[in-house]
């Protein structure tokens, strides 16, 4: 799950349009101002307000920071397009050979996680267990993660 969160963090920080980020920032600010509740007069429909709040609660309970809020809302708002996921894959494909290796993840995450944790991240993402994360593995990993988030 750590690798999936890293992918979502990359997309939230690098791939959202200004319009998407502005709308989500406005929602987040409204939630904070109202101590976790959206005003009934906000621009969101009742269904959308409830969905945003449910995602917020599912991610962090009573506390959430802005980046976590963005990540929680990515897969519900149609923001996880194939194009964005492919860009994220290319970002993690450090040597640009078309696959992500354990060594590449070690280089990217060594300052944040232990070698064993990164190995676990790699093994979870290497769906077909061939010792590399292909684009297909990557897409399957992200689909599994987003599907599990939707069902919560």
PDB file of C-alpha atoms in Angstrom:
ATOM      1  CA  UNK A   1       0.000   0.000   0.000  1.00  0.00           C
ATOM      2  CA  UNK A   2       2.934   2.377   0.520  1.00  0.00           C
ATOM      3  CA  UNK A   3       3.864   2.297  -3.161  1.00  0.00           C
ATOM      4  CA  UNK A   4       0.271   3.004  -4.191  1.00  0.00           C
ATOM      5  CA  UNK A   5       0.166   5.974  -1.813  1.00  0.00           C
ATOM      6  CA  UNK A   6       3.450   7.231  -3.278  1.00  0.00           C
ATOM      7  CA  UNK A   7       1.927   7.009  -6.766  1.00  0.00           C
ATOM      8  CA  UNK A   8      -1.151   8.942  -5.632  1.00  0.00           C
ATOM      9  CA  UNK A   9       1.057  11.518  -3.943  1.00  0.00           C
ATOM     10  CA  UNK A  10       3.015  11.968  -7.177  1.00  0.00           C
ATOM     11  CA  UNK A  11      -0.181  12.435  -9.192  1.00  0.00           C
ATOM     12  CA  UNK A  12      -1.652  14.823  -6.589  1.00  0.00           C
ATOM     13  CA  UNK A  13       1.479  16.953  -6.567  1.00  0.00           C
ATOM     14  CA  UNK A  14       2.456  16.818 -10.243  1.00  0.00           C
ATOM     15  CA  UNK A  15      -0.459  15.916 -12.487  1.00  0.00           C
ATOM     16  CA  UNK A  16      -3.588  17.754 -11.335  1.00  0.00           C
ATOM     17  CA  UNK A  17      -4.727  20.670 -13.467  1.00  0.00           C
ATOM     18  CA  UNK A  18      -5.033  24.084 -11.840  1.00  0.00           C
ATOM     19  CA  UNK A  19      -8.820  23.803 -12.068  1.00  0.00           C
ATOM     20  CA  UNK A  20      -8.861  20.415 -10.322  1.00  0.00           C
ATOM     21  CA  UNK A  21      -6.505  21.561  -7.610  1.00  0.00           C
ATOM     22  CA  UNK A  22      -8.376  24.846  -7.081  1.00  0.00           C
ATOM     23  CA  UNK A  23     -11.699  23.037  -6.689  1.00  0.00           C
ATOM     24  CA  UNK A  24     -10.272  20.475  -4.274  1.00  0.00           C
ATOM     25  CA  UNK A  25      -8.443  23.174  -2.291  1.00  0.00           C
ATOM     26  CA  UNK A  26     -11.688  25.112  -1.967  1.00  0.00           C
ATOM     27  CA  UNK A  27     -13.485  22.015  -0.663  1.00  0.00           C
ATOM     28  CA  UNK A  28     -10.654  21.260   1.770  1.00  0.00           C
ATOM     29  CA  UNK A  29     -10.626  24.841   3.073  1.00  0.00           C
ATOM     30  CA  UNK A  30     -14.406  24.766   3.542  1.00  0.00           C
ATOM     31  CA  UNK A  31     -14.146  21.511   5.483  1.00  0.00           C
ATOM     32  CA  UNK A  32     -11.442  22.942   7.767  1.00  0.00           C
ATOM     33  CA  UNK A  33     -13.316  26.200   8.396  1.00  0.00           C
ATOM     34  CA  UNK A  34     -16.446  24.276   9.359  1.00  0.00           C
ATOM     35  CA  UNK A  35     -14.648  21.770  11.598  1.00  0.00           C
ATOM     36  CA  UNK A  36     -15.137  18.823   9.279  1.00  0.00           C
ATOM     37  CA  UNK A  37     -18.511  19.779   7.834  1.00  0.00           C
ATOM     38  CA  UNK A  38     -19.277  21.269   4.467  1.00  0.00           C
ATOM     39  CA  UNK A  39     -21.698  24.187   4.469  1.00  0.00           C
ATOM     40  CA  UNK A  40     -25.076  23.324   3.013  1.00  0.00           C
ATOM     41  CA  UNK A  41     -24.662  26.259   0.630  1.00  0.00           C
ATOM     42  CA  UNK A  42     -21.376  25.045  -0.835  1.00  0.00           C
ATOM     43  CA  UNK A  43     -21.086  24.438  -4.571  1.00  0.00           C
ATOM     44  CA  UNK A  44     -21.204  20.670  -4.198  1.00  0.00           C
ATOM     45  CA  UNK A  45     -24.399  18.699  -4.583  1.00  0.00           C
ATOM     46  CA  UNK A  46     -25.605  16.858  -1.482  1.00  0.00           C
ATOM     47  CA  UNK A  47     -24.454  13.524  -2.917  1.00  0.00           C
ATOM     48  CA  UNK A  48     -21.016  14.880  -3.797  1.00  0.00           C
ATOM     49  CA  UNK A  49     -20.625  16.548  -0.373  1.00  0.00           C
ATOM     50  CA  UNK A  50     -21.468  13.287   1.350  1.00  0.00           C
ATOM     51  CA  UNK A  51     -19.072  11.350  -0.871  1.00  0.00           C
ATOM     52  CA  UNK A  52     -16.222  13.780  -0.153  1.00  0.00           C
ATOM     53  CA  UNK A  53     -16.849  13.546   3.583  1.00  0.00           C
ATOM     54  CA  UNK A  54     -17.033   9.754   3.520  1.00  0.00           C
ATOM     55  CA  UNK A  55     -13.699   9.579   1.695  1.00  0.00           C
ATOM     56  CA  UNK A  56     -12.230  12.014   4.215  1.00  0.00           C
ATOM     57  CA  UNK A  57     -13.379   9.851   7.134  1.00  0.00           C
ATOM     58  CA  UNK A  58     -12.181   6.642   5.457  1.00  0.00           C
ATOM     59  CA  UNK A  59      -8.686   8.011   5.022  1.00  0.00           C
ATOM     60  CA  UNK A  60      -7.951   9.762   8.306  1.00  0.00           C
ATOM     61  CA  UNK A  61     -10.857   9.687  10.679  1.00  0.00           C
ATOM     62  CA  UNK A  62     -11.044  13.123  12.272  1.00  0.00           C
ATOM     63  CA  UNK A  63      -7.756  14.586  11.029  1.00  0.00           C
ATOM     64  CA  UNK A  64      -6.458  14.953   7.503  1.00  0.00           C
ATOM     65  CA  UNK A  65      -3.813  17.046   5.806  1.00  0.00           C
ATOM     66  CA  UNK A  66      -4.180  18.568   2.363  1.00  0.00           C
ATOM     67  CA  UNK A  67      -2.046  16.021   0.476  1.00  0.00           C
ATOM     68  CA  UNK A  68      -3.948  13.123   2.067  1.00  0.00           C
ATOM     69  CA  UNK A  69      -7.210  14.825   1.139  1.00  0.00           C
ATOM     70  CA  UNK A  70      -6.075  15.136  -2.491  1.00  0.00           C
ATOM     71  CA  UNK A  71      -5.023  11.485  -2.611  1.00  0.00           C
ATOM     72  CA  UNK A  72      -8.319  10.342  -1.089  1.00  0.00           C
ATOM     73  CA  UNK A  73     -10.279  12.221  -3.722  1.00  0.00           C
ATOM     74  CA  UNK A  74      -8.236  11.258  -6.786  1.00  0.00           C
ATOM     75  CA  UNK A  75      -9.830   7.928  -7.534  1.00  0.00           C
ATOM     76  CA  UNK A  76     -13.373   9.192  -6.939  1.00  0.00           C
ATOM     77  CA  UNK A  77     -13.186  12.245  -9.160  1.00  0.00           C
ATOM     78  CA  UNK A  78     -12.029  10.549 -12.374  1.00  0.00           C
ATOM     79  CA  UNK A  79      -8.533  11.930 -11.897  1.00  0.00           C
ATOM     80  CA  UNK A  80      -6.751   8.600 -12.146  1.00  0.00           C
ATOM     81  CA  UNK A  81      -6.687   8.467 -15.916  1.00  0.00           C
ATOM     82  CA  UNK A  82      -4.543   5.991 -17.803  1.00  0.00           C
ATOM     83  CA  UNK A  83      -2.429   8.901 -19.041  1.00  0.00           C
ATOM     84  CA  UNK A  84      -1.696  10.086 -15.498  1.00  0.00           C
ATOM     85  CA  UNK A  85      -0.908   6.579 -14.312  1.00  0.00           C
ATOM     86  CA  UNK A  86       1.461   6.071 -17.247  1.00  0.00           C
ATOM     87  CA  UNK A  87       3.228   9.347 -16.365  1.00  0.00           C
ATOM     88  CA  UNK A  88       3.570   8.154 -12.784  1.00  0.00           C
ATOM     89  CA  UNK A  89       4.958   4.818 -14.035  1.00  0.00           C
ATOM     90  CA  UNK A  90       7.537   6.651 -16.140  1.00  0.00           C
ATOM     91  CA  UNK A  91       8.495   8.748 -13.113  1.00  0.00           C
ATOM     92  CA  UNK A  92       9.235   5.627 -11.040  1.00  0.00           C
ATOM     93  CA  UNK A  93      10.967   3.948 -14.011  1.00  0.00           C
ATOM     94  CA  UNK A  94      14.145   5.762 -13.000  1.00  0.00           C
ATOM     95  CA  UNK A  95      16.392   4.379 -15.786  1.00  0.00           C
ATOM     96  CA  UNK A  96      13.662   4.591 -18.452  1.00  0.00           C
ATOM     97  CA  UNK A  97      13.940   0.959 -19.595  1.00  0.00           C
ATOM     98  CA  UNK A  98      10.179   0.335 -19.549  1.00  0.00           C
ATOM     99  CA  UNK A  99      10.048  -1.553 -16.226  1.00  0.00           C
ATOM    100  CA  UNK A 100      10.526  -0.649 -12.576  1.00  0.00           C
ATOM    101  CA  UNK A 101      13.139  -2.683 -10.740  1.00  0.00           C
ATOM    102  CA  UNK A 102      13.665  -3.194  -7.035  1.00  0.00           C
ATOM    103  CA  UNK A 103      16.919  -1.216  -7.391  1.00  0.00           C
ATOM    104  CA  UNK A 104      14.981   1.749  -8.813  1.00  0.00           C
ATOM    105  CA  UNK A 105      12.562   1.724  -5.888  1.00  0.00           C
ATOM    106  CA  UNK A 106      15.522   1.439  -3.501  1.00  0.00           C
ATOM    107  CA  UNK A 107      17.077   4.574  -5.050  1.00  0.00           C
ATOM    108  CA  UNK A 108      13.814   6.518  -4.928  1.00  0.00           C
ATOM    109  CA  UNK A 109      12.665   5.523  -1.442  1.00  0.00           C
ATOM    110  CA  UNK A 110      15.925   4.794   0.453  1.00  0.00           C
ATOM    111  CA  UNK A 111      15.674   8.023   2.455  1.00  0.00           C
ATOM    112  CA  UNK A 112      12.138   7.254   3.599  1.00  0.00           C
ATOM    113  CA  UNK A 113      11.866   3.489   4.130  1.00  0.00           C
ATOM    114  CA  UNK A 114      14.011   0.543   5.159  1.00  0.00           C
ATOM    115  CA  UNK A 115      15.387  -1.806   2.511  1.00  0.00           C
ATOM    116  CA  UNK A 116      13.010  -4.527   3.739  1.00  0.00           C
ATOM    117  CA  UNK A 117       9.982  -2.219   3.440  1.00  0.00           C
ATOM    118  CA  UNK A 118      10.967  -1.234  -0.096  1.00  0.00           C
ATOM    119  CA  UNK A 119      11.444  -4.912  -0.978  1.00  0.00           C
ATOM    120  CA  UNK A 120       7.920  -5.578   0.300  1.00  0.00           C
ATOM    121  CA  UNK A 121       6.580  -2.657  -1.754  1.00  0.00           C
ATOM    122  CA  UNK A 122       8.284  -4.091  -4.828  1.00  0.00           C
ATOM    123  CA  UNK A 123       6.991  -7.631  -4.230  1.00  0.00           C
ATOM    124  CA  UNK A 124       3.433  -6.362  -3.761  1.00  0.00           C
ATOM    125  CA  UNK A 125       3.618  -4.499  -7.074  1.00  0.00           C
ATOM    126  CA  UNK A 126       5.338  -7.276  -9.048  1.00  0.00           C
ATOM    127  CA  UNK A 127       2.012  -8.950  -9.810  1.00  0.00           C
ATOM    128  CA  UNK A 128       3.368 -11.631 -12.167  1.00  0.00           C
ATOM    129  CA  UNK A 129       6.453 -12.269  -9.960  1.00  0.00           C
ATOM    130  CA  UNK A 130       8.977 -11.956 -12.797  1.00  0.00           C
ATOM    131  CA  UNK A 131      11.349  -9.688 -10.854  1.00  0.00           C
ATOM    132  CA  UNK A 132      10.238  -6.414 -12.438  1.00  0.00           C
ATOM    133  CA  UNK A 133       7.194  -4.173 -12.389  1.00  0.00           C
ATOM    134  CA  UNK A 134       5.820  -3.823 -15.892  1.00  0.00           C
ATOM    135  CA  UNK A 135       3.266  -1.230 -16.896  1.00  0.00           C
ATOM    136  CA  UNK A 136       0.622  -3.991 -16.703  1.00  0.00           C
ATOM    137  CA  UNK A 137       1.743  -4.881 -13.148  1.00  0.00           C
ATOM    138  CA  UNK A 138       1.656  -1.201 -12.225  1.00  0.00           C
ATOM    139  CA  UNK A 139      -1.846  -0.679 -13.626  1.00  0.00           C
ATOM    140  CA  UNK A 140      -3.125  -3.832 -11.885  1.00  0.00           C
ATOM    141  CA  UNK A 141      -1.594  -2.707  -8.595  1.00  0.00           C
ATOM    142  CA  UNK A 142      -3.260   0.694  -8.840  1.00  0.00           C
ATOM    143  CA  UNK A 143      -6.599  -0.837  -9.857  1.00  0.00           C
ATOM    144  CA  UNK A 144      -6.487  -3.164  -6.832  1.00  0.00           C
ATOM    145  CA  UNK A 145      -5.728  -0.226  -4.547  1.00  0.00           C
ATOM    146  CA  UNK A 146      -8.361   2.111  -5.961  1.00  0.00           C
ATOM    147  CA  UNK A 147     -10.978  -0.660  -5.993  1.00  0.00           C
ATOM    148  CA  UNK A 148     -10.257  -1.388  -2.314  1.00  0.00           C
ATOM    149  CA  UNK A 149     -10.609   2.339  -1.489  1.00  0.00           C
ATOM    150  CA  UNK A 150     -13.927   2.582  -3.343  1.00  0.00           C
ATOM    151  CA  UNK A 151     -15.368  -0.381  -1.431  1.00  0.00           C
ATOM    152  CA  UNK A 152     -14.630   1.110   2.009  1.00  0.00           C
TER     153      UNK A 152
END
